[in-house]
Coordinates of C-alpha atoms and ligand atoms in Angstrom, one line a residue:
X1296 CA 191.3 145.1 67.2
X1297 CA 189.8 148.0 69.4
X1298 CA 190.4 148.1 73.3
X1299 CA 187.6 146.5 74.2
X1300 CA 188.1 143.8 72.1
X1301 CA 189.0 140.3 73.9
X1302 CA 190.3 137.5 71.5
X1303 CA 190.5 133.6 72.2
X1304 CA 194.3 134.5 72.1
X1305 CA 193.8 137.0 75.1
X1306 CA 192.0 134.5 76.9
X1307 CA 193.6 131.3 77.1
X1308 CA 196.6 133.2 77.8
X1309 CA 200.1 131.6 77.6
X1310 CA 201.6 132.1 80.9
X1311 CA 204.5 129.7 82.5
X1312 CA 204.1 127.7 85.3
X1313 CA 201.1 126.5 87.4
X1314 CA 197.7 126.7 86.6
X1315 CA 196.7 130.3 86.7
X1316 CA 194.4 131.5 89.2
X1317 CA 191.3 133.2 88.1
X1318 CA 191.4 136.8 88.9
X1319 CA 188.8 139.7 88.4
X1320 CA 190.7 142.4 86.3
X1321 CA 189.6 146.1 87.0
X1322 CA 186.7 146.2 84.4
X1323 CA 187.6 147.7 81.4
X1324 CA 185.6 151.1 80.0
X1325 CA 183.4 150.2 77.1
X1326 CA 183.3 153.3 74.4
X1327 CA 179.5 154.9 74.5
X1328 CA 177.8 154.9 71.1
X1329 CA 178.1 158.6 70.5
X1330 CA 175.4 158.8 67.6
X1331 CA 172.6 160.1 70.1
X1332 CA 174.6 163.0 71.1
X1333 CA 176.7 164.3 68.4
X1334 CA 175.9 167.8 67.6
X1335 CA 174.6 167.1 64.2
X1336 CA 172.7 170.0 63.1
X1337 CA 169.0 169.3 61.6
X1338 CA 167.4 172.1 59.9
X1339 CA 163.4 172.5 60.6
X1340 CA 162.6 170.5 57.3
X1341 CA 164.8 167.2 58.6
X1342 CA 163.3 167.5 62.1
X1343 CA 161.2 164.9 63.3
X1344 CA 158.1 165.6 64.7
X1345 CA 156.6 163.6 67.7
X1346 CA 153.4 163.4 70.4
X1347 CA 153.9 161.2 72.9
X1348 CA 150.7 159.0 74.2
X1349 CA 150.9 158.0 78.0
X1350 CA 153.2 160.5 79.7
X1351 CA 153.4 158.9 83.1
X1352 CA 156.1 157.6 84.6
X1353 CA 158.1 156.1 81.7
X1354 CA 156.4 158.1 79.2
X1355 CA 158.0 161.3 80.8
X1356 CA 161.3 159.8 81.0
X1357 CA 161.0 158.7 77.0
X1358 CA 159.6 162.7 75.9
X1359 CA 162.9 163.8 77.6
X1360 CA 165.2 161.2 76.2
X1361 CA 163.5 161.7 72.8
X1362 CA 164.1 165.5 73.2
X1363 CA 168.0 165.1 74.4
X1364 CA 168.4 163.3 70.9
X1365 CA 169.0 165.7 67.8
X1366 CA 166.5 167.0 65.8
X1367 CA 163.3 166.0 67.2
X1368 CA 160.5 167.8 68.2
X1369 CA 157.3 167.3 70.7
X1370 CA 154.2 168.6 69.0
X1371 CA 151.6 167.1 71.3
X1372 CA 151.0 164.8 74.4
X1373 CA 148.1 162.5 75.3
X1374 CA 146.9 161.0 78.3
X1375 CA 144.1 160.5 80.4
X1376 CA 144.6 162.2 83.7
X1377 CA 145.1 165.8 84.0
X1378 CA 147.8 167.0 86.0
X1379 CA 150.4 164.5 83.4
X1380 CA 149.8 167.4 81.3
X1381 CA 151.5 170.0 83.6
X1382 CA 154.0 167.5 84.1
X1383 CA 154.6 166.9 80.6
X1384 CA 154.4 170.6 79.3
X1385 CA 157.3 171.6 82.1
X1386 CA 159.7 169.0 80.6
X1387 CA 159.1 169.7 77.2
X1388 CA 159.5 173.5 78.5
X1389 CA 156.7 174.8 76.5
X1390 CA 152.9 174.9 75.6
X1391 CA 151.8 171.4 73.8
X1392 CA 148.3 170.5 72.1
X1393 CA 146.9 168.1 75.2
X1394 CA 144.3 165.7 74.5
X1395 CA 142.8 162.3 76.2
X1396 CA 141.6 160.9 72.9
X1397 CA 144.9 159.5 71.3
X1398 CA 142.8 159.4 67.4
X1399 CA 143.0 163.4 67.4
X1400 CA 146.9 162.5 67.5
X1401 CA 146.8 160.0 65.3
X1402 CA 144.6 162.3 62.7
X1403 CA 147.1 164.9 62.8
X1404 CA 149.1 164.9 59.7
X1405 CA 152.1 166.6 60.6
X1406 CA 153.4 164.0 63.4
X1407 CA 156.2 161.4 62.3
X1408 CA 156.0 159.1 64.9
X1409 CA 154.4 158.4 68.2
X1410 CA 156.0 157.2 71.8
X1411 CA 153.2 154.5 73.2
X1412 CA 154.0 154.5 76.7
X1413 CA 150.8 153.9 78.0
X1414 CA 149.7 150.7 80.6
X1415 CA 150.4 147.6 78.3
X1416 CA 146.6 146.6 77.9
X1417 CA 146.3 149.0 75.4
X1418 CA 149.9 148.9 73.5
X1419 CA 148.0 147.0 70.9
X1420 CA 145.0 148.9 70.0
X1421 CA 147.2 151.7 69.8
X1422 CA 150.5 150.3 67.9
X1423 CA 148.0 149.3 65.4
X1424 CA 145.8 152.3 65.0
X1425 CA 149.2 154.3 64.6
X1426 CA 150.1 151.8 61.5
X1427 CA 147.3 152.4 59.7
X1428 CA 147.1 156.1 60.3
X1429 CA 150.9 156.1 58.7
X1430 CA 152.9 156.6 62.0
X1431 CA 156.2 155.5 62.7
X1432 CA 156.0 154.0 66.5
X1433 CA 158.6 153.7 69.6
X1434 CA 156.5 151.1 72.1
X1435 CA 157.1 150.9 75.6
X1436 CA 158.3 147.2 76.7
X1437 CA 156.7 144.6 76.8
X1438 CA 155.1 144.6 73.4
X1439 CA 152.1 142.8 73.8
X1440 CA 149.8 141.9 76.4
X1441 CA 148.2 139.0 74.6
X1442 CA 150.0 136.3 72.6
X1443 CA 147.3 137.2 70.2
X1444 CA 147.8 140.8 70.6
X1445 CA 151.5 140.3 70.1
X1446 CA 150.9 138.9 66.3
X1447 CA 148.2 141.4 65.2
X1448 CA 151.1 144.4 66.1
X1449 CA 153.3 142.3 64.0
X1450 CA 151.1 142.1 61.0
X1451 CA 150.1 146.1 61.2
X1452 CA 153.6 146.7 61.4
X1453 CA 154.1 145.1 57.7
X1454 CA 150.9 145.8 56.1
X1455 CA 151.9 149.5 57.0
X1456 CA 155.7 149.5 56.5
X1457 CA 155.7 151.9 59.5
X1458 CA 159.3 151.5 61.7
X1459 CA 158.0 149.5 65.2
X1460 CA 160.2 149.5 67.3
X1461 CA 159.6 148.1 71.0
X1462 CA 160.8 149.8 74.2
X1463 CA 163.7 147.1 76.0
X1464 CA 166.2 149.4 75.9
X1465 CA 168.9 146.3 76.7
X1466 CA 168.3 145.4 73.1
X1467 CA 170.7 148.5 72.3
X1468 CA 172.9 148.9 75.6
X1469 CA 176.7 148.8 75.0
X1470 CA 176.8 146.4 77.8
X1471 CA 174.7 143.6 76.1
X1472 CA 176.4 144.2 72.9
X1473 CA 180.0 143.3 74.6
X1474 CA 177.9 140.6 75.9
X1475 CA 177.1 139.5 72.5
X1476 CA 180.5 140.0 70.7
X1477 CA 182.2 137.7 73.7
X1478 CA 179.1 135.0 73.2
X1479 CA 179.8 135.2 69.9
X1480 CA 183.1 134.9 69.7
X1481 CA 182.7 131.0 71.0
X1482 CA 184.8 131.9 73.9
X1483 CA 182.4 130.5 76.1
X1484 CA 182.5 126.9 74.5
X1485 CA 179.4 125.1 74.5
X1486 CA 176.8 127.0 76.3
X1487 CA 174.1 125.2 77.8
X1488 CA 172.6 127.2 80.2
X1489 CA 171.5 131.1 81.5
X1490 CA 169.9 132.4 84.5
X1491 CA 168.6 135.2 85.0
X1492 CA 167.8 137.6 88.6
X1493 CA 166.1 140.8 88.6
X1494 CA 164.4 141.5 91.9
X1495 CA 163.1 144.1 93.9
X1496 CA 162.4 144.9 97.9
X1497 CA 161.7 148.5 98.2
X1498 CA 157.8 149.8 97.6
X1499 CA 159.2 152.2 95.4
X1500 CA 160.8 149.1 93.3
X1501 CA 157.6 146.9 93.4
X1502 CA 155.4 149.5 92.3
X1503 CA 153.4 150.6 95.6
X1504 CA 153.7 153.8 94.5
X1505 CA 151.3 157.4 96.4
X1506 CA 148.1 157.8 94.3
X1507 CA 148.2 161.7 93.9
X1508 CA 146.4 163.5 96.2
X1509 CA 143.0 165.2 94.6
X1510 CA 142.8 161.9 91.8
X1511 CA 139.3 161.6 91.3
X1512 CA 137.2 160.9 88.2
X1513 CA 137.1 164.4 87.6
X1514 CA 140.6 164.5 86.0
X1515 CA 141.0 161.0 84.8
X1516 CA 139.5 159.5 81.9
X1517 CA 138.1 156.3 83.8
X1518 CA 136.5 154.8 81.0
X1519 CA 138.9 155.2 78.4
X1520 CA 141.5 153.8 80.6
X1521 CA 139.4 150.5 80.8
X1522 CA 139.9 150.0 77.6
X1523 CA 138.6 146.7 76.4
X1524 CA 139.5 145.4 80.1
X1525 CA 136.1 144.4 81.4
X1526 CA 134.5 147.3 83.2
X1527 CA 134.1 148.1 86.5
X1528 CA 133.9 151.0 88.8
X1529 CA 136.5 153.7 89.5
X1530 CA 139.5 152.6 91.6
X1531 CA 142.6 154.7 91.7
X1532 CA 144.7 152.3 93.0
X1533 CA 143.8 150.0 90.1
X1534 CA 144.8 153.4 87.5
X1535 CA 147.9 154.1 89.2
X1536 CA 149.3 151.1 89.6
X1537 CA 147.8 149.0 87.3
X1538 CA 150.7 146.8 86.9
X1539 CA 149.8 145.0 89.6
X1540 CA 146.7 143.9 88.0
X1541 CA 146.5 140.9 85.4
X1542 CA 143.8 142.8 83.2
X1543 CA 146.5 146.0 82.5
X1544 CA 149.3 144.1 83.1
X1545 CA 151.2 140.6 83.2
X1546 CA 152.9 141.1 86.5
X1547 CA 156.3 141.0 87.3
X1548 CA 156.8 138.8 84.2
X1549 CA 155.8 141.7 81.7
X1550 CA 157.4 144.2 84.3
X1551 CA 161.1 142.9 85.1
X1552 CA 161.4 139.1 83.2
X1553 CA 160.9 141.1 79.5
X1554 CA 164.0 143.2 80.6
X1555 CA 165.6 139.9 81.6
X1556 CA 164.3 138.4 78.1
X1557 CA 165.2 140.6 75.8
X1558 CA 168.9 140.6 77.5
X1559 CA 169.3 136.8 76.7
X1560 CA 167.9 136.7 73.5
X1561 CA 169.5 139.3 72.1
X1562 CA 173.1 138.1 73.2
X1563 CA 172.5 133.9 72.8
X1564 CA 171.1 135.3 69.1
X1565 CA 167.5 133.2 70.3
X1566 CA 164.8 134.0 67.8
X1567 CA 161.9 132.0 68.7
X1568 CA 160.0 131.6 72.3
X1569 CA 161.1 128.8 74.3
X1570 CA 159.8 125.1 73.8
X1571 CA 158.1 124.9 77.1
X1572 CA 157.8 126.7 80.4
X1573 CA 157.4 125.7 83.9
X1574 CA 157.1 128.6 86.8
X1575 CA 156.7 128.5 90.6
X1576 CA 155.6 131.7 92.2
X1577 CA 153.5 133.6 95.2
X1578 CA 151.9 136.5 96.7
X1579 CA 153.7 136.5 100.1
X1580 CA 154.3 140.1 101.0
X1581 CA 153.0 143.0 99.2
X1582 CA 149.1 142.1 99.1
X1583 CA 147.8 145.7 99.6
X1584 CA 145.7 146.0 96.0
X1585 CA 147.6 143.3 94.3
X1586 CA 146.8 140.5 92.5
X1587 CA 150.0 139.2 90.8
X1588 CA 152.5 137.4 92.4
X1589 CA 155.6 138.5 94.7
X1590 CA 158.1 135.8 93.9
X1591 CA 158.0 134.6 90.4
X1592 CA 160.6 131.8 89.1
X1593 CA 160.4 130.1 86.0
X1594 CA 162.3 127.6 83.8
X1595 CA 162.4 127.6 80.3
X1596 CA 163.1 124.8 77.4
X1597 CA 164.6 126.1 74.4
X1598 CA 166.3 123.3 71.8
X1599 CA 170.0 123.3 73.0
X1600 CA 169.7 125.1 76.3
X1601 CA 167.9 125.6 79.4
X1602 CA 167.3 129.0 81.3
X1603 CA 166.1 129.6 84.4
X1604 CA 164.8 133.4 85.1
X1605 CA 163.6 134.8 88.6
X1606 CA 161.7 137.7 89.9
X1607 CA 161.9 138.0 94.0
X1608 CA 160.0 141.5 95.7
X1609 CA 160.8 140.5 98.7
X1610 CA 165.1 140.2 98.7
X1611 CA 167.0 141.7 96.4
X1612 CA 170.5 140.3 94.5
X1613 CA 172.0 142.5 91.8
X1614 CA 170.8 142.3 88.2
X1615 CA 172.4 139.4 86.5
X1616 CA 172.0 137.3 83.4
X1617 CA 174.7 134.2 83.3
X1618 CA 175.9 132.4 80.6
X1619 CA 177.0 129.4 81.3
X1620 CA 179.2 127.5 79.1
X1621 CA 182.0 124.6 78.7
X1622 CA 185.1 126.9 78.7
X1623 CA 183.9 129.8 80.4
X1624 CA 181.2 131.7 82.2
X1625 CA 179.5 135.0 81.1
X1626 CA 178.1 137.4 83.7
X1627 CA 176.7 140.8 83.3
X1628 CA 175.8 142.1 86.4
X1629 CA 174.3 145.4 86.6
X1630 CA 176.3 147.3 84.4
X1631 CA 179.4 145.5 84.2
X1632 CA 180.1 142.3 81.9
X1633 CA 182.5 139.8 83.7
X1634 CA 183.8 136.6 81.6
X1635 CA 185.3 133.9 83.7
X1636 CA 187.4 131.2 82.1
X1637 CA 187.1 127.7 83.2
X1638 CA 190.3 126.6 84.3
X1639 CA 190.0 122.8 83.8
X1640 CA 194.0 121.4 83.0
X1641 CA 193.5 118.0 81.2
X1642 CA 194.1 115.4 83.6
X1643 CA 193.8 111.3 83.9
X1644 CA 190.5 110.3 85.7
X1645 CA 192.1 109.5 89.0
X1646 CA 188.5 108.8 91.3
X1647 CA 187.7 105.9 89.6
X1648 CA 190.9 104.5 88.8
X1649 CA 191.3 103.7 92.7
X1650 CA 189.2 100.6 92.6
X1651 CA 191.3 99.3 89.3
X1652 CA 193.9 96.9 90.7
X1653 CA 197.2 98.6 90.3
X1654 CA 198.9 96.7 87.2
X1655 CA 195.6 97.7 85.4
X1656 CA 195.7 101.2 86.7
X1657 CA 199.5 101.7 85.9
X1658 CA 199.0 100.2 82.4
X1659 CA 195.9 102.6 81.9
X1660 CA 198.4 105.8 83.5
X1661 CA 201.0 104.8 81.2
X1662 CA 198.3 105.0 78.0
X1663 CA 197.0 108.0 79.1
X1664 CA 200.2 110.0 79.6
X1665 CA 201.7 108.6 76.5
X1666 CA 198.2 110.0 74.6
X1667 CA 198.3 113.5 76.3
X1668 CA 201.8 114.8 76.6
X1669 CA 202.6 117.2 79.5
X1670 CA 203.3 120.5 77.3
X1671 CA 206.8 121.9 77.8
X1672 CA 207.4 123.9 80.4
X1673 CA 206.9 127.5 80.0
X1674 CA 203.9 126.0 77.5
X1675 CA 201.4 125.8 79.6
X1676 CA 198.2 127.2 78.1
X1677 CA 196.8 128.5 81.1
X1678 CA 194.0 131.0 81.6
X1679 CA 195.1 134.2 83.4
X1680 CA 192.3 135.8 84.5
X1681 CA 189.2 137.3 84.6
X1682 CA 188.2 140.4 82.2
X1683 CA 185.6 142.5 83.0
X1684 CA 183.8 145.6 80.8
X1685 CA 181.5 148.3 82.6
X1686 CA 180.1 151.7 81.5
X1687 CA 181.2 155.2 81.5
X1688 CA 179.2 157.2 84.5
X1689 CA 176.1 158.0 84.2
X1690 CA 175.6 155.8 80.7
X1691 CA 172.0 155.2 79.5
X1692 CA 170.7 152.8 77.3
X1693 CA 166.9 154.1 76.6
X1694 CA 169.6 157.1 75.6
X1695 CA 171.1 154.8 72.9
X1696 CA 167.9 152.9 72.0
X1697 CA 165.7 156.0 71.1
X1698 CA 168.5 157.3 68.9
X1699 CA 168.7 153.9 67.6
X1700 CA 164.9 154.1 66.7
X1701 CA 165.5 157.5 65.6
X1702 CA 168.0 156.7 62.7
X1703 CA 165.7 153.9 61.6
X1704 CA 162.6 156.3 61.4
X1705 CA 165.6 158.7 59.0
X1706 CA 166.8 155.9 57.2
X1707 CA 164.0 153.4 56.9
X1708 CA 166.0 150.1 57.7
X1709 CA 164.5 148.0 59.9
X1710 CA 164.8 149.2 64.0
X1711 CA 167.3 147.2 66.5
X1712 CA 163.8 145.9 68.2
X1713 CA 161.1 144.8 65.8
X1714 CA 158.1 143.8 66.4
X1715 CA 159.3 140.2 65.5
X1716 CA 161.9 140.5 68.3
X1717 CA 159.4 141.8 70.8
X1718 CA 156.5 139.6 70.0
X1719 CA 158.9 136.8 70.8
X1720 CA 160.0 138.2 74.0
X1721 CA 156.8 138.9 75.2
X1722 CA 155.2 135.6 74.5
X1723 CA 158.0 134.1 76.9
X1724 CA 157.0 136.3 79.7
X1725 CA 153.1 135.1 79.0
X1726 CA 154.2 131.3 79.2
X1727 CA 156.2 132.1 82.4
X1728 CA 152.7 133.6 83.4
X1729 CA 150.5 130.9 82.2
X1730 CA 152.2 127.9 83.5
X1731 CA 152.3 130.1 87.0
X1732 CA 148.0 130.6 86.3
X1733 CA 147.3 127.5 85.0
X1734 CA 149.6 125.4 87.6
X1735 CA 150.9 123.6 84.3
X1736 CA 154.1 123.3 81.9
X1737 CA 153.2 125.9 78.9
X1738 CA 154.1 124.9 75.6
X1739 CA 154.8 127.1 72.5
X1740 CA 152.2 125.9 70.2
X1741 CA 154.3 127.4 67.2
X1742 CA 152.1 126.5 64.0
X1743 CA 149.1 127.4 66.3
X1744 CA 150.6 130.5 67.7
X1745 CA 149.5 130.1 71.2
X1746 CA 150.6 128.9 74.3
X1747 CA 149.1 125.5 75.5
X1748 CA 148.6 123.4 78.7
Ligands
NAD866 N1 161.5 150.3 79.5 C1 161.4 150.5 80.8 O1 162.4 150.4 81.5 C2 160.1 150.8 81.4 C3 160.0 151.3 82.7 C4 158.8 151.6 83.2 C5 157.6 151.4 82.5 N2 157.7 150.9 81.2 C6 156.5 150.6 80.4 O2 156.0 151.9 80.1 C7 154.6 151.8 80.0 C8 154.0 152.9 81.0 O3 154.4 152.6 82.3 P1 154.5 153.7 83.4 O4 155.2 153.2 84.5 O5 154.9 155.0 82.8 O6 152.9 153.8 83.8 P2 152.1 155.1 84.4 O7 150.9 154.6 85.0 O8 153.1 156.0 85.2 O9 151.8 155.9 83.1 C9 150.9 155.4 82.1 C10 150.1 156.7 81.6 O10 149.3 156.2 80.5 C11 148.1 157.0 80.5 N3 147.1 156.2 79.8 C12 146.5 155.1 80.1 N4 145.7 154.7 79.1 C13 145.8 155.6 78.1 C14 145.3 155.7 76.8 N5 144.4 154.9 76.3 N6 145.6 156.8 76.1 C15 146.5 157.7 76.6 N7 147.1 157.6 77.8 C16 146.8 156.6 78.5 C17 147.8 157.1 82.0 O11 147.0 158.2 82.2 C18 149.2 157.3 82.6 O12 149.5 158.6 82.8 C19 154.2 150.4 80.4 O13 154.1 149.7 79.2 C20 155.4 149.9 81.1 O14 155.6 148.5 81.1 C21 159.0 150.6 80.7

């Protein structure tokens, strides 16, 4: 059993005397997965060749994370406005092919595999258009932008065999696989319920972000950008941050719940969007060129548990995900992963034995004691404490899940994320979304494959 390694044993420590007293240990260093940087040399006939499409923001961060990782190579970049080109060309530190049609990429017979990291409106028309064309695909989070979207990406991925793999990097972060192994374990008991918090309350962290000065239709590809989003005229607030805008994006449910998603699924092993959906939500605060809501908070039915996930822009509580169960809770908060035993000693049900006249309450006493024995002393199986698990400094998990994508594009097996996987988790963001629209409770409509009212 390695160090990180926590048994049942461990946990419901033996100690003697009184019940123990739950105590948060000094969180124990999970060993990084060392396949995306070991210096494994790749001659220029195993490299794998890549052109990213959408080098904004995330798109930027993914062409450098993809570059840090062993034998790749950028080969060209796509986008639609200009000055991403600079951008892009200084971290890849050298000249690159630039184009704002992403089909002269996708023609280009040389290229392995593509990074979508466009706005999510067009993840689809891409994914798919890189199937067919015989590109392997990393896809930026969350998958689809359509329930309907979602299944088409799912088909093109198997009617191609290309390697899909979606862009929630929690899907591969050491944290949630701790997570997993302690869930799985059972040392949690029964669970029954999760929540889940990601919020924001900067600008930066809601997405008000400067449009660049000098943006104009002159250096951005307006229409193309569109898309098949219905037309209208140029707005740059609308191009840069279009996630705040239900015809590129799905809000903060497709922005900050996926991440919260694809957490819980992963670890609680859920492979199939929840039963039925019911969200509250508002836009309270941040109005300037917005249309989606501020505070978004939803619940969700799956078939042996309940989950309740929030989004708030306007306060912020760390990132957590909590797994409730019968003999212990599970938090992972930011990047540490707490489990907390529930110390409940077996004990005669004294409240309502007080209205039981006292013969009858002695006589039931007398049963009950005979029926649970005290343990010896120096027996008592008490729980100790606390353990916690956290990351080395400076750990990254889009680090561990492009490598991860990387093997699977080497080896062929089937990526960490699928396209199953992300399909799922993006159809429970859209429920949280239409039962917020629609002022209803959505319901998975499974042999359909739509949400309903
Ligand atoms: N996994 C994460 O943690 C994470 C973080 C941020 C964003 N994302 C996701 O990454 C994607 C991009 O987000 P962002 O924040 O980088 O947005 P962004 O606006 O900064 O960048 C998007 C880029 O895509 C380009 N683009 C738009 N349509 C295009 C098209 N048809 N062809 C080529 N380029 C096109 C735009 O010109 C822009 O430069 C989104 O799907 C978002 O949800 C994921």
């Amino acid at each position: 059993m390695g160090r990180n390694q926590l048994s049942r044993r461990d946990f419901l420590r033996t100690t003697a005397g009184a019940a123990g007293v739950t105590l948060a240990a000094s969180p124990i260093l999970l060993e990084p997965l060392l396949i995306a940087v070991s210096p494994r040399a790749h001659p220029p006939s195993d490299r794998l060749r890549f052109a990213s499409i959408g080098v904004g923001i995330r798109g930027g961060e993914l062409l450098r994370t993809a570059l840090a990782c062993p034998g790749t190579e950028i080969v060209a970049v796509c986008d639609l406005y200009d000055p991403r080109f600079t951008a892009a060309q200084e971290y890849a530190q050298k000249q690159l092919p630039t184009t704002k049609d992403y089909r002269a990429i996708l023609d280009r017979k040389d290229i392995d595999f593509v990074i979508v990291a466009t706005p999510d409106h067009w993840h689809a028309k891409i994914v798919q258009d890189a199937c067919a064309a015989g590109k392997d695909v990393y896809c930026e989070k969350p998958m689809s932008h359509t329930v309907e979207d979602g299944f088409a990406m799912v088909e093109a991925a198997k009617k191609y065999n290309r390697i899909v793999q979606v862009g929630s990097q929690r899907r591969s972060s050491i944290v949630y696989g701790k997570a997993k192994e302690l869930y799985d374990s059972g040392i949690l008991g029964q669970v029954t319920a999760i929540e889940a918090i990601l919020d924001r309350n900067t600008r930066e962290g809601v997405g008000i972000w400067p449009v660049p000065p000098g943006a104009s239709e002159q250096n951005i590809d307006w229409n193309m950008f569109l898309g098949n989003a219905p037309k209208r005229p140029f707005d740059a607030f609308r191009f840069f941050r279009w996630r705040s805008f239900w015809d590129y994006g799905e809000g903060v449910a497709g922005d900050l719940y996926i991440h919260l998603v694809t957490g819980y699924h992963y670890v609680a092993g859920i492979t199939a969007p929840p039963s039925r959906a019911t969200t509250v939500g508002g836009l309270f605060r941040w109005k300037e060129h917005r249309e989606v809501p501020d505070v978004l908070w939803t619940l969700y039915e799956y078939p042996d548990l309940r989950v309740g996930v929030r989004s708030n822009m306007n306060n912020e509580s760390p990132d957590s995900t909590t797994f409730y169960g019968t003999e212990g809770t599970l938090e992972i908060k930011n990047n540490v992963v707490t489990v907390y035993p529930q110390n409940i000693p077996s004990s005669p049900e004294n409240y309502p034995l007080q209205s039981w006249p006292s013969d009858m309450r002695n006589e039931y006493l007398k049963q009950w004691h005979k029926a649970h024995p005290s343990p010896a002393p120096g027996d008592f199986r008490v729980v100790e404490s606390a353990q916690a698990f956290t990351t080395p400094h400076g750990y990254d998990d889009s680090l561990n899940h492009m490598s991860n994508f990387l093997e699977s594009v080497r080896s062929r097996r089937p990526p960490v994320e699928d396209t199953e996987f992300g399909n799922i988790a993006a159809i429970t963001c859209h429920m949280a979304n239409y039962a917020y629209l629609n002022k209803t409770i959505a319901t998975w409509d499974a042999d359909g494959r739509r949400v309903k009212g």
